[in-house]
């Protein structure tokens, strides 16, 4: 049995710094939008403020997660706390889904019973929100692909920017035409931005937590490729999953011809298997564990536990 330890390490400190700065900006916008929603009676601004509230909580979680994933592995947490980023992203998206649902339902009610809206104030606060959100987008853009945690944070500020655009558009329509239902429609559009993206993040986080095969990796192809190596008699108990974003792992039991253990060829084959899963497939798996077995040992295993 052997392990490959060459997996890459992300620049977590830099990501944490970006998240902290974004958290400060988002908190400032939240305070401004709460004041603005109360002053203007705007659903669009209220929905965006609610979105901002979840962003503040989510970014606080993200900052904490960015710190936790730097913790070294221990005997109790053998992978460290790498999955903290997956839990954080899932929690952010779940709350975001609730906010989007509320905004959509409230928007329907306001379409039926419109309320007076202070369009000038709505426009001012919409512009303030957009400027802050664009600044946050620029801060997070370079690190958005690092992990699911950073991606969730980036998507949130992008959604916030789209929400601010919707707020500005509704303010302009109300100012020019007096049609206050534009505010309800803007609030519902913000919800439409929020819900699908929240569902996507929840699905991806759930896939990692359920230890699904990494997206893009065909496990049957891996099985076929390993089985085709000379001297390999059988491949079973083949599993692949992700510990966290960017950290896929693979384990397998491989039955070799008895002479491979007698002449030392098993070690050469082990290197070949590790190089294969690290380089041959669309998903590079640099942390792999292979249990090499003789035919006698394979027959000794409980058949009901083999896959």
PDB file of C-alpha atoms in Angstrom:
ATOM      1  CA  UNK A   1       0.000   0.000   0.000  1.00  0.00           C
ATOM      2  CA  UNK A   2       1.310   3.434  -0.876  1.00  0.00           C
ATOM      3  CA  UNK A   3       0.174   7.044  -0.886  1.00  0.00           C
ATOM      4  CA  UNK A   4       1.014   9.922  -3.199  1.00  0.00           C
ATOM      5  CA  UNK A   5       1.419  13.239  -1.340  1.00  0.00           C
ATOM      6  CA  UNK A   6       2.083  15.630  -4.209  1.00  0.00           C
ATOM      7  CA  UNK A   7      -1.234  17.464  -4.109  1.00  0.00           C
ATOM      8  CA  UNK A   8      -1.109  21.234  -4.600  1.00  0.00           C
ATOM      9  CA  UNK A   9      -1.633  23.818  -1.873  1.00  0.00           C
ATOM     10  CA  UNK A  10      -3.733  26.936  -2.441  1.00  0.00           C
ATOM     11  CA  UNK A  11      -2.686  30.389  -1.336  1.00  0.00           C
ATOM     12  CA  UNK A  12      -5.205  30.477   1.507  1.00  0.00           C
ATOM     13  CA  UNK A  13      -3.770  33.554   3.230  1.00  0.00           C
ATOM     14  CA  UNK A  14      -4.222  35.673   0.102  1.00  0.00           C
ATOM     15  CA  UNK A  15      -7.758  34.357  -0.346  1.00  0.00           C
ATOM     16  CA  UNK A  16      -8.569  35.148   3.279  1.00  0.00           C
ATOM     17  CA  UNK A  17      -7.344  38.718   2.846  1.00  0.00           C
ATOM     18  CA  UNK A  18      -9.595  39.201  -0.189  1.00  0.00           C
ATOM     19  CA  UNK A  19     -12.551  37.776   1.705  1.00  0.00           C
ATOM     20  CA  UNK A  20     -11.975  40.074   4.705  1.00  0.00           C
ATOM     21  CA  UNK A  21     -11.834  43.179   2.500  1.00  0.00           C
ATOM     22  CA  UNK A  22     -14.976  42.067   0.667  1.00  0.00           C
ATOM     23  CA  UNK A  23     -16.688  41.464   4.015  1.00  0.00           C
ATOM     24  CA  UNK A  24     -15.951  45.061   5.094  1.00  0.00           C
ATOM     25  CA  UNK A  25     -17.336  46.483   1.843  1.00  0.00           C
ATOM     26  CA  UNK A  26     -20.432  44.266   1.946  1.00  0.00           C
ATOM     27  CA  UNK A  27     -21.202  45.183   5.561  1.00  0.00           C
ATOM     28  CA  UNK A  28     -21.027  48.867   4.642  1.00  0.00           C
ATOM     29  CA  UNK A  29     -23.430  48.363   1.730  1.00  0.00           C
ATOM     30  CA  UNK A  30     -25.782  46.346   3.964  1.00  0.00           C
ATOM     31  CA  UNK A  31     -26.071  49.182   6.476  1.00  0.00           C
ATOM     32  CA  UNK A  32     -26.737  51.686   3.685  1.00  0.00           C
ATOM     33  CA  UNK A  33     -29.388  49.478   2.052  1.00  0.00           C
ATOM     34  CA  UNK A  34     -31.234  48.780   5.312  1.00  0.00           C
ATOM     35  CA  UNK A  35     -31.527  52.525   5.824  1.00  0.00           C
ATOM     36  CA  UNK A  36     -32.534  52.977   2.196  1.00  0.00           C
ATOM     37  CA  UNK A  37     -35.171  50.215   2.256  1.00  0.00           C
ATOM     38  CA  UNK A  38     -36.795  51.776   5.335  1.00  0.00           C
ATOM     39  CA  UNK A  39     -36.740  55.256   3.799  1.00  0.00           C
ATOM     40  CA  UNK A  40     -37.974  54.337   0.309  1.00  0.00           C
ATOM     41  CA  UNK A  41     -40.285  51.366   1.125  1.00  0.00           C
ATOM     42  CA  UNK A  42     -38.647  49.497  -1.765  1.00  0.00           C
ATOM     43  CA  UNK A  43     -38.973  45.707  -2.046  1.00  0.00           C
ATOM     44  CA  UNK A  44     -36.072  45.601  -4.508  1.00  0.00           C
ATOM     45  CA  UNK A  45     -33.826  47.380  -2.023  1.00  0.00           C
ATOM     46  CA  UNK A  46     -35.173  45.251   0.834  1.00  0.00           C
ATOM     47  CA  UNK A  47     -34.495  42.051  -1.150  1.00  0.00           C
ATOM     48  CA  UNK A  48     -31.010  43.275  -1.979  1.00  0.00           C
ATOM     49  CA  UNK A  49     -30.437  44.188   1.673  1.00  0.00           C
ATOM     50  CA  UNK A  50     -31.610  40.705   2.690  1.00  0.00           C
ATOM     51  CA  UNK A  51     -29.210  39.279   0.150  1.00  0.00           C
ATOM     52  CA  UNK A  52     -26.476  41.465   1.600  1.00  0.00           C
ATOM     53  CA  UNK A  53     -27.290  40.221   5.107  1.00  0.00           C
ATOM     54  CA  UNK A  54     -26.779  36.625   4.011  1.00  0.00           C
ATOM     55  CA  UNK A  55     -23.620  37.705   2.214  1.00  0.00           C
ATOM     56  CA  UNK A  56     -22.225  39.252   5.385  1.00  0.00           C
ATOM     57  CA  UNK A  57     -22.962  36.049   7.303  1.00  0.00           C
ATOM     58  CA  UNK A  58     -21.723  33.916   4.408  1.00  0.00           C
ATOM     59  CA  UNK A  59     -18.513  35.886   3.966  1.00  0.00           C
ATOM     60  CA  UNK A  60     -17.879  35.689   7.717  1.00  0.00           C
ATOM     61  CA  UNK A  61     -18.242  31.914   7.413  1.00  0.00           C
ATOM     62  CA  UNK A  62     -16.004  31.959   4.332  1.00  0.00           C
ATOM     63  CA  UNK A  63     -13.281  33.880   6.199  1.00  0.00           C
ATOM     64  CA  UNK A  64     -13.476  31.337   9.022  1.00  0.00           C
ATOM     65  CA  UNK A  65     -13.348  28.459   6.528  1.00  0.00           C
ATOM     66  CA  UNK A  66     -10.335  29.986   4.757  1.00  0.00           C
ATOM     67  CA  UNK A  67      -8.532  29.917   8.112  1.00  0.00           C
ATOM     68  CA  UNK A  68      -9.664  26.399   9.006  1.00  0.00           C
ATOM     69  CA  UNK A  69      -8.438  24.805   5.765  1.00  0.00           C
ATOM     70  CA  UNK A  70      -4.894  25.903   6.647  1.00  0.00           C
ATOM     71  CA  UNK A  71      -4.940  23.807   9.810  1.00  0.00           C
ATOM     72  CA  UNK A  72      -2.601  20.822   9.565  1.00  0.00           C
ATOM     73  CA  UNK A  73      -3.832  17.246   9.657  1.00  0.00           C
ATOM     74  CA  UNK A  74      -4.048  15.581  13.061  1.00  0.00           C
ATOM     75  CA  UNK A  75      -4.715  12.073  14.315  1.00  0.00           C
ATOM     76  CA  UNK A  76      -8.336  13.136  14.860  1.00  0.00           C
ATOM     77  CA  UNK A  77      -8.745  15.022  11.559  1.00  0.00           C
ATOM     78  CA  UNK A  78      -6.516  13.120   9.167  1.00  0.00           C
ATOM     79  CA  UNK A  79      -7.307  15.439   6.241  1.00  0.00           C
ATOM     80  CA  UNK A  80      -7.117  18.549   8.374  1.00  0.00           C
ATOM     81  CA  UNK A  81     -10.214  20.753   8.118  1.00  0.00           C
ATOM     82  CA  UNK A  82     -10.278  20.972   4.331  1.00  0.00           C
ATOM     83  CA  UNK A  83     -14.001  20.229   4.150  1.00  0.00           C
ATOM     84  CA  UNK A  84     -14.797  23.392   6.099  1.00  0.00           C
ATOM     85  CA  UNK A  85     -14.943  25.254   2.761  1.00  0.00           C
ATOM     86  CA  UNK A  86     -17.551  22.829   1.435  1.00  0.00           C
ATOM     87  CA  UNK A  87     -19.712  23.173   4.553  1.00  0.00           C
ATOM     88  CA  UNK A  88     -19.361  26.967   4.436  1.00  0.00           C
ATOM     89  CA  UNK A  89     -20.390  27.143   0.778  1.00  0.00           C
ATOM     90  CA  UNK A  90     -23.368  24.877   1.397  1.00  0.00           C
ATOM     91  CA  UNK A  91     -24.516  26.952   4.374  1.00  0.00           C
ATOM     92  CA  UNK A  92     -24.212  30.205   2.393  1.00  0.00           C
ATOM     93  CA  UNK A  93     -26.197  28.825  -0.508  1.00  0.00           C
ATOM     94  CA  UNK A  94     -28.937  27.394   1.722  1.00  0.00           C
ATOM     95  CA  UNK A  95     -29.577  30.753   3.400  1.00  0.00           C
ATOM     96  CA  UNK A  96     -29.402  32.457   0.016  1.00  0.00           C
ATOM     97  CA  UNK A  97     -32.089  30.115  -1.304  1.00  0.00           C
ATOM     98  CA  UNK A  98     -34.385  31.140   1.556  1.00  0.00           C
ATOM     99  CA  UNK A  99     -33.869  34.836   0.843  1.00  0.00           C
ATOM    100  CA  UNK A 100     -34.600  34.355  -2.853  1.00  0.00           C
ATOM    101  CA  UNK A 101     -37.811  32.465  -2.116  1.00  0.00           C
ATOM    102  CA  UNK A 102     -38.997  35.176   0.294  1.00  0.00           C
ATOM    103  CA  UNK A 103     -38.288  37.970  -2.211  1.00  0.00           C
ATOM    104  CA  UNK A 104     -40.231  36.183  -4.946  1.00  0.00           C
ATOM    105  CA  UNK A 105     -43.300  35.605  -2.753  1.00  0.00           C
ATOM    106  CA  UNK A 106     -43.236  39.185  -1.454  1.00  0.00           C
ATOM    107  CA  UNK A 107     -42.909  40.430  -5.044  1.00  0.00           C
ATOM    108  CA  UNK A 108     -46.117  38.653  -6.045  1.00  0.00           C
ATOM    109  CA  UNK A 109     -47.955  40.265  -3.138  1.00  0.00           C
ATOM    110  CA  UNK A 110     -46.695  43.721  -4.121  1.00  0.00           C
ATOM    111  CA  UNK A 111     -47.719  43.234  -7.729  1.00  0.00           C
ATOM    112  CA  UNK A 112     -51.249  42.708  -6.443  1.00  0.00           C
ATOM    113  CA  UNK A 113     -51.077  45.530  -3.904  1.00  0.00           C
ATOM    114  CA  UNK A 114     -48.425  48.088  -4.976  1.00  0.00           C
ATOM    115  CA  UNK A 115     -46.873  50.489  -2.466  1.00  0.00           C
ATOM    116  CA  UNK A 116     -45.537  54.030  -2.913  1.00  0.00           C
ATOM    117  CA  UNK A 117     -41.790  54.132  -3.589  1.00  0.00           C
ATOM    118  CA  UNK A 118     -39.317  57.025  -3.120  1.00  0.00           C
ATOM    119  CA  UNK A 119     -37.605  56.720  -6.496  1.00  0.00           C
ATOM    120  CA  UNK A 120     -34.819  59.296  -5.956  1.00  0.00           C
ATOM    121  CA  UNK A 121     -33.633  57.684  -2.743  1.00  0.00           C
ATOM    122  CA  UNK A 122     -33.925  54.269  -4.370  1.00  0.00           C
ATOM    123  CA  UNK A 123     -31.669  55.420  -7.220  1.00  0.00           C
ATOM    124  CA  UNK A 124     -29.047  56.823  -4.854  1.00  0.00           C
ATOM    125  CA  UNK A 125     -28.839  53.660  -2.766  1.00  0.00           C
ATOM    126  CA  UNK A 126     -28.825  51.497  -5.881  1.00  0.00           C
ATOM    127  CA  UNK A 127     -25.783  53.350  -7.209  1.00  0.00           C
ATOM    128  CA  UNK A 128     -23.999  53.091  -3.840  1.00  0.00           C
ATOM    129  CA  UNK A 129     -24.632  49.350  -3.823  1.00  0.00           C
ATOM    130  CA  UNK A 130     -23.414  48.889  -7.393  1.00  0.00           C
ATOM    131  CA  UNK A 131     -20.155  50.761  -6.773  1.00  0.00           C
ATOM    132  CA  UNK A 132     -19.426  48.642  -3.683  1.00  0.00           C
ATOM    133  CA  UNK A 133     -20.300  45.405  -5.445  1.00  0.00           C
ATOM    134  CA  UNK A 134     -18.074  46.163  -8.430  1.00  0.00           C
ATOM    135  CA  UNK A 135     -15.207  46.815  -6.017  1.00  0.00           C
ATOM    136  CA  UNK A 136     -15.838  43.439  -4.353  1.00  0.00           C
ATOM    137  CA  UNK A 137     -15.944  41.677  -7.737  1.00  0.00           C
ATOM    138  CA  UNK A 138     -12.537  43.128  -8.654  1.00  0.00           C
ATOM    139  CA  UNK A 139     -11.101  42.016  -5.311  1.00  0.00           C
ATOM    140  CA  UNK A 140     -12.360  38.413  -5.559  1.00  0.00           C
ATOM    141  CA  UNK A 141     -12.003  37.878  -9.332  1.00  0.00           C
ATOM    142  CA  UNK A 142      -8.444  36.546  -9.327  1.00  0.00           C
ATOM    143  CA  UNK A 143      -9.137  33.918  -6.662  1.00  0.00           C
ATOM    144  CA  UNK A 144     -12.622  32.801  -7.657  1.00  0.00           C
ATOM    145  CA  UNK A 145     -11.461  29.467  -9.091  1.00  0.00           C
ATOM    146  CA  UNK A 146      -9.403  28.407  -6.066  1.00  0.00           C
ATOM    147  CA  UNK A 147     -12.125  26.426  -4.315  1.00  0.00           C
ATOM    148  CA  UNK A 148     -15.874  26.135  -3.813  1.00  0.00           C
ATOM    149  CA  UNK A 149     -15.756  28.563  -0.896  1.00  0.00           C
ATOM    150  CA  UNK A 150     -14.185  31.339  -3.000  1.00  0.00           C
ATOM    151  CA  UNK A 151     -16.500  30.570  -5.900  1.00  0.00           C
ATOM    152  CA  UNK A 152     -19.579  30.877  -3.684  1.00  0.00           C
ATOM    153  CA  UNK A 153     -18.354  34.221  -2.335  1.00  0.00           C
ATOM    154  CA  UNK A 154     -17.632  35.515  -5.847  1.00  0.00           C
ATOM    155  CA  UNK A 155     -21.043  34.439  -7.160  1.00  0.00           C
ATOM    156  CA  UNK A 156     -22.709  36.207  -4.250  1.00  0.00           C
ATOM    157  CA  UNK A 157     -21.111  39.567  -5.004  1.00  0.00           C
ATOM    158  CA  UNK A 158     -21.870  39.143  -8.728  1.00  0.00           C
ATOM    159  CA  UNK A 159     -25.500  38.514  -7.823  1.00  0.00           C
ATOM    160  CA  UNK A 160     -25.392  41.570  -5.578  1.00  0.00           C
ATOM    161  CA  UNK A 161     -24.155  43.680  -8.491  1.00  0.00           C
ATOM    162  CA  UNK A 162     -26.975  42.383 -10.705  1.00  0.00           C
ATOM    163  CA  UNK A 163     -29.382  43.168  -7.890  1.00  0.00           C
ATOM    164  CA  UNK A 164     -28.068  46.720  -7.706  1.00  0.00           C
ATOM    165  CA  UNK A 165     -28.571  47.088 -11.465  1.00  0.00           C
ATOM    166  CA  UNK A 166     -32.174  45.915 -11.025  1.00  0.00           C
ATOM    167  CA  UNK A 167     -32.680  48.439  -8.208  1.00  0.00           C
ATOM    168  CA  UNK A 168     -31.319  51.279 -10.361  1.00  0.00           C
ATOM    169  CA  UNK A 169     -33.497  50.256 -13.322  1.00  0.00           C
ATOM    170  CA  UNK A 170     -36.648  50.108 -11.187  1.00  0.00           C
ATOM    171  CA  UNK A 171     -35.859  53.518  -9.667  1.00  0.00           C
ATOM    172  CA  UNK A 172     -35.482  55.019 -13.138  1.00  0.00           C
ATOM    173  CA  UNK A 173     -38.784  53.504 -14.331  1.00  0.00           C
ATOM    174  CA  UNK A 174     -40.669  54.732 -11.259  1.00  0.00           C
ATOM    175  CA  UNK A 175     -39.172  58.225 -11.585  1.00  0.00           C
ATOM    176  CA  UNK A 176     -40.076  58.483 -15.278  1.00  0.00           C
ATOM    177  CA  UNK A 177     -43.474  56.746 -15.316  1.00  0.00           C
ATOM    178  CA  UNK A 178     -44.695  56.480 -11.732  1.00  0.00           C
ATOM    179  CA  UNK A 179     -45.270  52.732 -12.214  1.00  0.00           C
ATOM    180  CA  UNK A 180     -44.361  51.437  -8.732  1.00  0.00           C
ATOM    181  CA  UNK A 181     -44.874  47.790  -9.660  1.00  0.00           C
ATOM    182  CA  UNK A 182     -41.439  48.035 -11.303  1.00  0.00           C
ATOM    183  CA  UNK A 183     -39.993  47.748  -7.797  1.00  0.00           C
ATOM    184  CA  UNK A 184     -41.795  44.441  -7.173  1.00  0.00           C
ATOM    185  CA  UNK A 185     -40.631  43.100 -10.536  1.00  0.00           C
ATOM    186  CA  UNK A 186     -37.053  44.141  -9.734  1.00  0.00           C
ATOM    187  CA  UNK A 187     -37.296  42.323  -6.406  1.00  0.00           C
ATOM    188  CA  UNK A 188     -38.504  39.187  -8.183  1.00  0.00           C
ATOM    189  CA  UNK A 189     -35.686  39.467 -10.745  1.00  0.00           C
ATOM    190  CA  UNK A 190     -33.172  39.593  -7.909  1.00  0.00           C
ATOM    191  CA  UNK A 191     -34.759  36.409  -6.556  1.00  0.00           C
ATOM    192  CA  UNK A 192     -34.435  34.864 -10.019  1.00  0.00           C
ATOM    193  CA  UNK A 193     -30.703  35.641  -9.943  1.00  0.00           C
ATOM    194  CA  UNK A 194     -30.314  34.175  -6.472  1.00  0.00           C
ATOM    195  CA  UNK A 195     -32.208  30.872  -6.543  1.00  0.00           C
ATOM    196  CA  UNK A 196     -30.588  28.967  -9.469  1.00  0.00           C
ATOM    197  CA  UNK A 197     -27.070  29.803  -8.338  1.00  0.00           C
ATOM    198  CA  UNK A 198     -27.856  28.829  -4.765  1.00  0.00           C
ATOM    199  CA  UNK A 199     -29.198  25.473  -5.964  1.00  0.00           C
ATOM    200  CA  UNK A 200     -26.046  24.899  -8.043  1.00  0.00           C
ATOM    201  CA  UNK A 201     -23.750  25.498  -5.061  1.00  0.00           C
ATOM    202  CA  UNK A 202     -25.892  23.297  -2.798  1.00  0.00           C
ATOM    203  CA  UNK A 203     -25.776  20.497  -5.369  1.00  0.00           C
ATOM    204  CA  UNK A 204     -21.989  20.706  -5.743  1.00  0.00           C
ATOM    205  CA  UNK A 205     -21.378  20.867  -2.002  1.00  0.00           C
ATOM    206  CA  UNK A 206     -23.731  17.935  -1.484  1.00  0.00           C
ATOM    207  CA  UNK A 207     -21.928  15.934  -4.162  1.00  0.00           C
ATOM    208  CA  UNK A 208     -18.617  16.341  -2.326  1.00  0.00           C
ATOM    209  CA  UNK A 209     -20.133  15.515   1.066  1.00  0.00           C
ATOM    210  CA  UNK A 210     -21.779  12.395  -0.411  1.00  0.00           C
ATOM    211  CA  UNK A 211     -18.345  11.400  -1.771  1.00  0.00           C
ATOM    212  CA  UNK A 212     -19.556  11.199  -5.353  1.00  0.00           C
ATOM    213  CA  UNK A 213     -17.069  10.462  -8.114  1.00  0.00           C
ATOM    214  CA  UNK A 214     -15.363  13.741  -9.140  1.00  0.00           C
ATOM    215  CA  UNK A 215     -17.079  15.420 -12.073  1.00  0.00           C
ATOM    216  CA  UNK A 216     -15.281  14.633 -15.313  1.00  0.00           C
ATOM    217  CA  UNK A 217     -13.836  11.318 -14.121  1.00  0.00           C
ATOM    218  CA  UNK A 218     -15.257   8.125 -15.639  1.00  0.00           C
ATOM    219  CA  UNK A 219     -14.583   5.435 -13.034  1.00  0.00           C
ATOM    220  CA  UNK A 220     -15.372   2.611 -15.464  1.00  0.00           C
ATOM    221  CA  UNK A 221     -12.658   3.991 -17.751  1.00  0.00           C
ATOM    222  CA  UNK A 222     -10.207   4.038 -14.844  1.00  0.00           C
ATOM    223  CA  UNK A 223     -11.126   0.433 -14.032  1.00  0.00           C
ATOM    224  CA  UNK A 224     -10.642  -0.638 -17.639  1.00  0.00           C
ATOM    225  CA  UNK A 225      -7.313   1.147 -17.935  1.00  0.00           C
ATOM    226  CA  UNK A 226      -5.884  -0.334 -14.735  1.00  0.00           C
ATOM    227  CA  UNK A 227      -7.146  -3.791 -15.645  1.00  0.00           C
ATOM    228  CA  UNK A 228      -5.364  -3.635 -19.003  1.00  0.00           C
ATOM    229  CA  UNK A 229      -1.916  -3.323 -17.413  1.00  0.00           C
ATOM    230  CA  UNK A 230       0.105  -6.544 -17.897  1.00  0.00           C
ATOM    231  CA  UNK A 231       0.178  -8.872 -14.846  1.00  0.00           C
ATOM    232  CA  UNK A 232      -3.029  -7.340 -13.409  1.00  0.00           C
ATOM    233  CA  UNK A 233      -5.564 -10.109 -12.742  1.00  0.00           C
ATOM    234  CA  UNK A 234      -8.346  -8.064 -11.161  1.00  0.00           C
ATOM    235  CA  UNK A 235      -9.252  -4.568  -9.940  1.00  0.00           C
ATOM    236  CA  UNK A 236     -11.883  -4.184  -7.224  1.00  0.00           C
ATOM    237  CA  UNK A 237     -12.959  -1.866  -4.396  1.00  0.00           C
ATOM    238  CA  UNK A 238     -12.264   1.068  -6.724  1.00  0.00           C
ATOM    239  CA  UNK A 239     -13.415   4.368  -5.214  1.00  0.00           C
ATOM    240  CA  UNK A 240     -12.849   8.004  -6.163  1.00  0.00           C
ATOM    241  CA  UNK A 241     -14.172  11.088  -4.376  1.00  0.00           C
ATOM    242  CA  UNK A 242     -13.184  14.588  -3.282  1.00  0.00           C
ATOM    243  CA  UNK A 243     -12.084  15.589   0.199  1.00  0.00           C
ATOM    244  CA  UNK A 244     -12.562  19.240  -0.786  1.00  0.00           C
ATOM    245  CA  UNK A 245     -12.399  21.335  -3.930  1.00  0.00           C
ATOM    246  CA  UNK A 246      -9.250  20.471  -5.855  1.00  0.00           C
ATOM    247  CA  UNK A 247      -8.374  17.460  -3.689  1.00  0.00           C
ATOM    248  CA  UNK A 248      -9.627  14.282  -5.410  1.00  0.00           C
ATOM    249  CA  UNK A 249      -8.493  10.931  -4.018  1.00  0.00           C
ATOM    250  CA  UNK A 250      -8.675   7.384  -5.337  1.00  0.00           C
ATOM    251  CA  UNK A 251      -8.340   3.978  -3.699  1.00  0.00           C
ATOM    252  CA  UNK A 252      -8.307   0.492  -5.249  1.00  0.00           C
ATOM    253  CA  UNK A 253      -7.388  -3.121  -4.591  1.00  0.00           C
ATOM    254  CA  UNK A 254      -5.375  -4.621  -7.453  1.00  0.00           C
ATOM    255  CA  UNK A 255      -4.697  -8.335  -7.760  1.00  0.00           C
ATOM    256  CA  UNK A 256      -1.327  -9.132  -9.376  1.00  0.00           C
ATOM    257  CA  UNK A 257       0.176 -12.351 -10.623  1.00  0.00           C
ATOM    258  CA  UNK A 258       2.133 -14.103  -7.851  1.00  0.00           C
ATOM    259  CA  UNK A 259       5.466 -13.759  -9.672  1.00  0.00           C
ATOM    260  CA  UNK A 260       5.237  -9.941  -9.385  1.00  0.00           C
ATOM    261  CA  UNK A 261       5.795 -10.229  -5.636  1.00  0.00           C
ATOM    262  CA  UNK A 262       8.582 -12.778  -6.012  1.00  0.00           C
ATOM    263  CA  UNK A 263      10.669 -10.766  -8.474  1.00  0.00           C
ATOM    264  CA  UNK A 264       9.945  -7.265  -7.058  1.00  0.00           C
ATOM    265  CA  UNK A 265       7.969  -6.151 -10.112  1.00  0.00           C
ATOM    266  CA  UNK A 266       5.058  -5.132  -7.866  1.00  0.00           C
ATOM    267  CA  UNK A 267       6.860  -1.928  -6.849  1.00  0.00           C
ATOM    268  CA  UNK A 268       7.345  -0.919 -10.485  1.00  0.00           C
ATOM    269  CA  UNK A 269       3.668  -1.533 -11.168  1.00  0.00           C
ATOM    270  CA  UNK A 270       2.703   0.559  -8.148  1.00  0.00           C
ATOM    271  CA  UNK A 271       4.582   3.546  -9.569  1.00  0.00           C
ATOM    272  CA  UNK A 272       2.877   2.938 -12.904  1.00  0.00           C
ATOM    273  CA  UNK A 273      -0.592   2.940 -11.327  1.00  0.00           C
ATOM    274  CA  UNK A 274       0.060   6.189  -9.468  1.00  0.00           C
ATOM    275  CA  UNK A 275       1.420   7.921 -12.561  1.00  0.00           C
ATOM    276  CA  UNK A 276      -1.542   6.651 -14.547  1.00  0.00           C
ATOM    277  CA  UNK A 277      -4.262   8.188 -12.345  1.00  0.00           C
ATOM    278  CA  UNK A 278      -2.253  11.402 -11.943  1.00  0.00           C
ATOM    279  CA  UNK A 279      -1.621  11.982 -15.652  1.00  0.00           C
ATOM    280  CA  UNK A 280      -3.858   9.892 -17.922  1.00  0.00           C
ATOM    281  CA  UNK A 281      -7.375  11.096 -17.088  1.00  0.00           C
ATOM    282  CA  UNK A 282      -9.148  14.495 -17.321  1.00  0.00           C
ATOM    283  CA  UNK A 283      -9.182  14.715 -13.517  1.00  0.00           C
ATOM    284  CA  UNK A 284      -5.644  14.456 -12.161  1.00  0.00           C
ATOM    285  CA  UNK A 285      -5.584  12.410  -8.962  1.00  0.00           C
ATOM    286  CA  UNK A 286      -2.297  12.986  -7.213  1.00  0.00           C
ATOM    287  CA  UNK A 287      -3.306  11.352  -3.957  1.00  0.00           C
ATOM    288  CA  UNK A 288      -3.950   7.683  -4.656  1.00  0.00           C
ATOM    289  CA  UNK A 289      -3.844   4.557  -2.521  1.00  0.00           C
ATOM    290  CA  UNK A 290      -3.449   1.096  -4.051  1.00  0.00           C
ATOM    291  CA  UNK A 291      -3.550  -2.164  -2.148  1.00  0.00           C
ATOM    292  CA  UNK A 292      -1.600  -4.749  -4.151  1.00  0.00           C
ATOM    293  CA  UNK A 293      -2.775  -8.288  -3.557  1.00  0.00           C
ATOM    294  CA  UNK A 294      -1.709 -11.755  -4.571  1.00  0.00           C
ATOM    295  CA  UNK A 295      -4.293 -14.154  -5.962  1.00  0.00           C
ATOM    296  CA  UNK A 296      -4.328 -16.039  -2.637  1.00  0.00           C
ATOM    297  CA  UNK A 297      -5.078 -12.911  -0.619  1.00  0.00           C
ATOM    298  CA  UNK A 298      -7.802 -11.809  -3.049  1.00  0.00           C
ATOM    299  CA  UNK A 299      -9.566 -15.136  -2.631  1.00  0.00           C
ATOM    300  CA  UNK A 300      -9.379 -14.670   1.140  1.00  0.00           C
ATOM    301  CA  UNK A 301     -11.357 -11.396   1.051  1.00  0.00           C
ATOM    302  CA  UNK A 302     -15.042 -11.543   1.877  1.00  0.00           C
ATOM    303  CA  UNK A 303     -16.806 -11.596  -1.456  1.00  0.00           C
ATOM    304  CA  UNK A 304     -19.746  -9.476  -0.260  1.00  0.00           C
ATOM    305  CA  UNK A 305     -17.383  -6.571   0.418  1.00  0.00           C
ATOM    306  CA  UNK A 306     -15.918  -6.539  -3.072  1.00  0.00           C
ATOM    307  CA  UNK A 307     -17.074  -4.224  -5.834  1.00  0.00           C
TER     308      UNK A 307
END
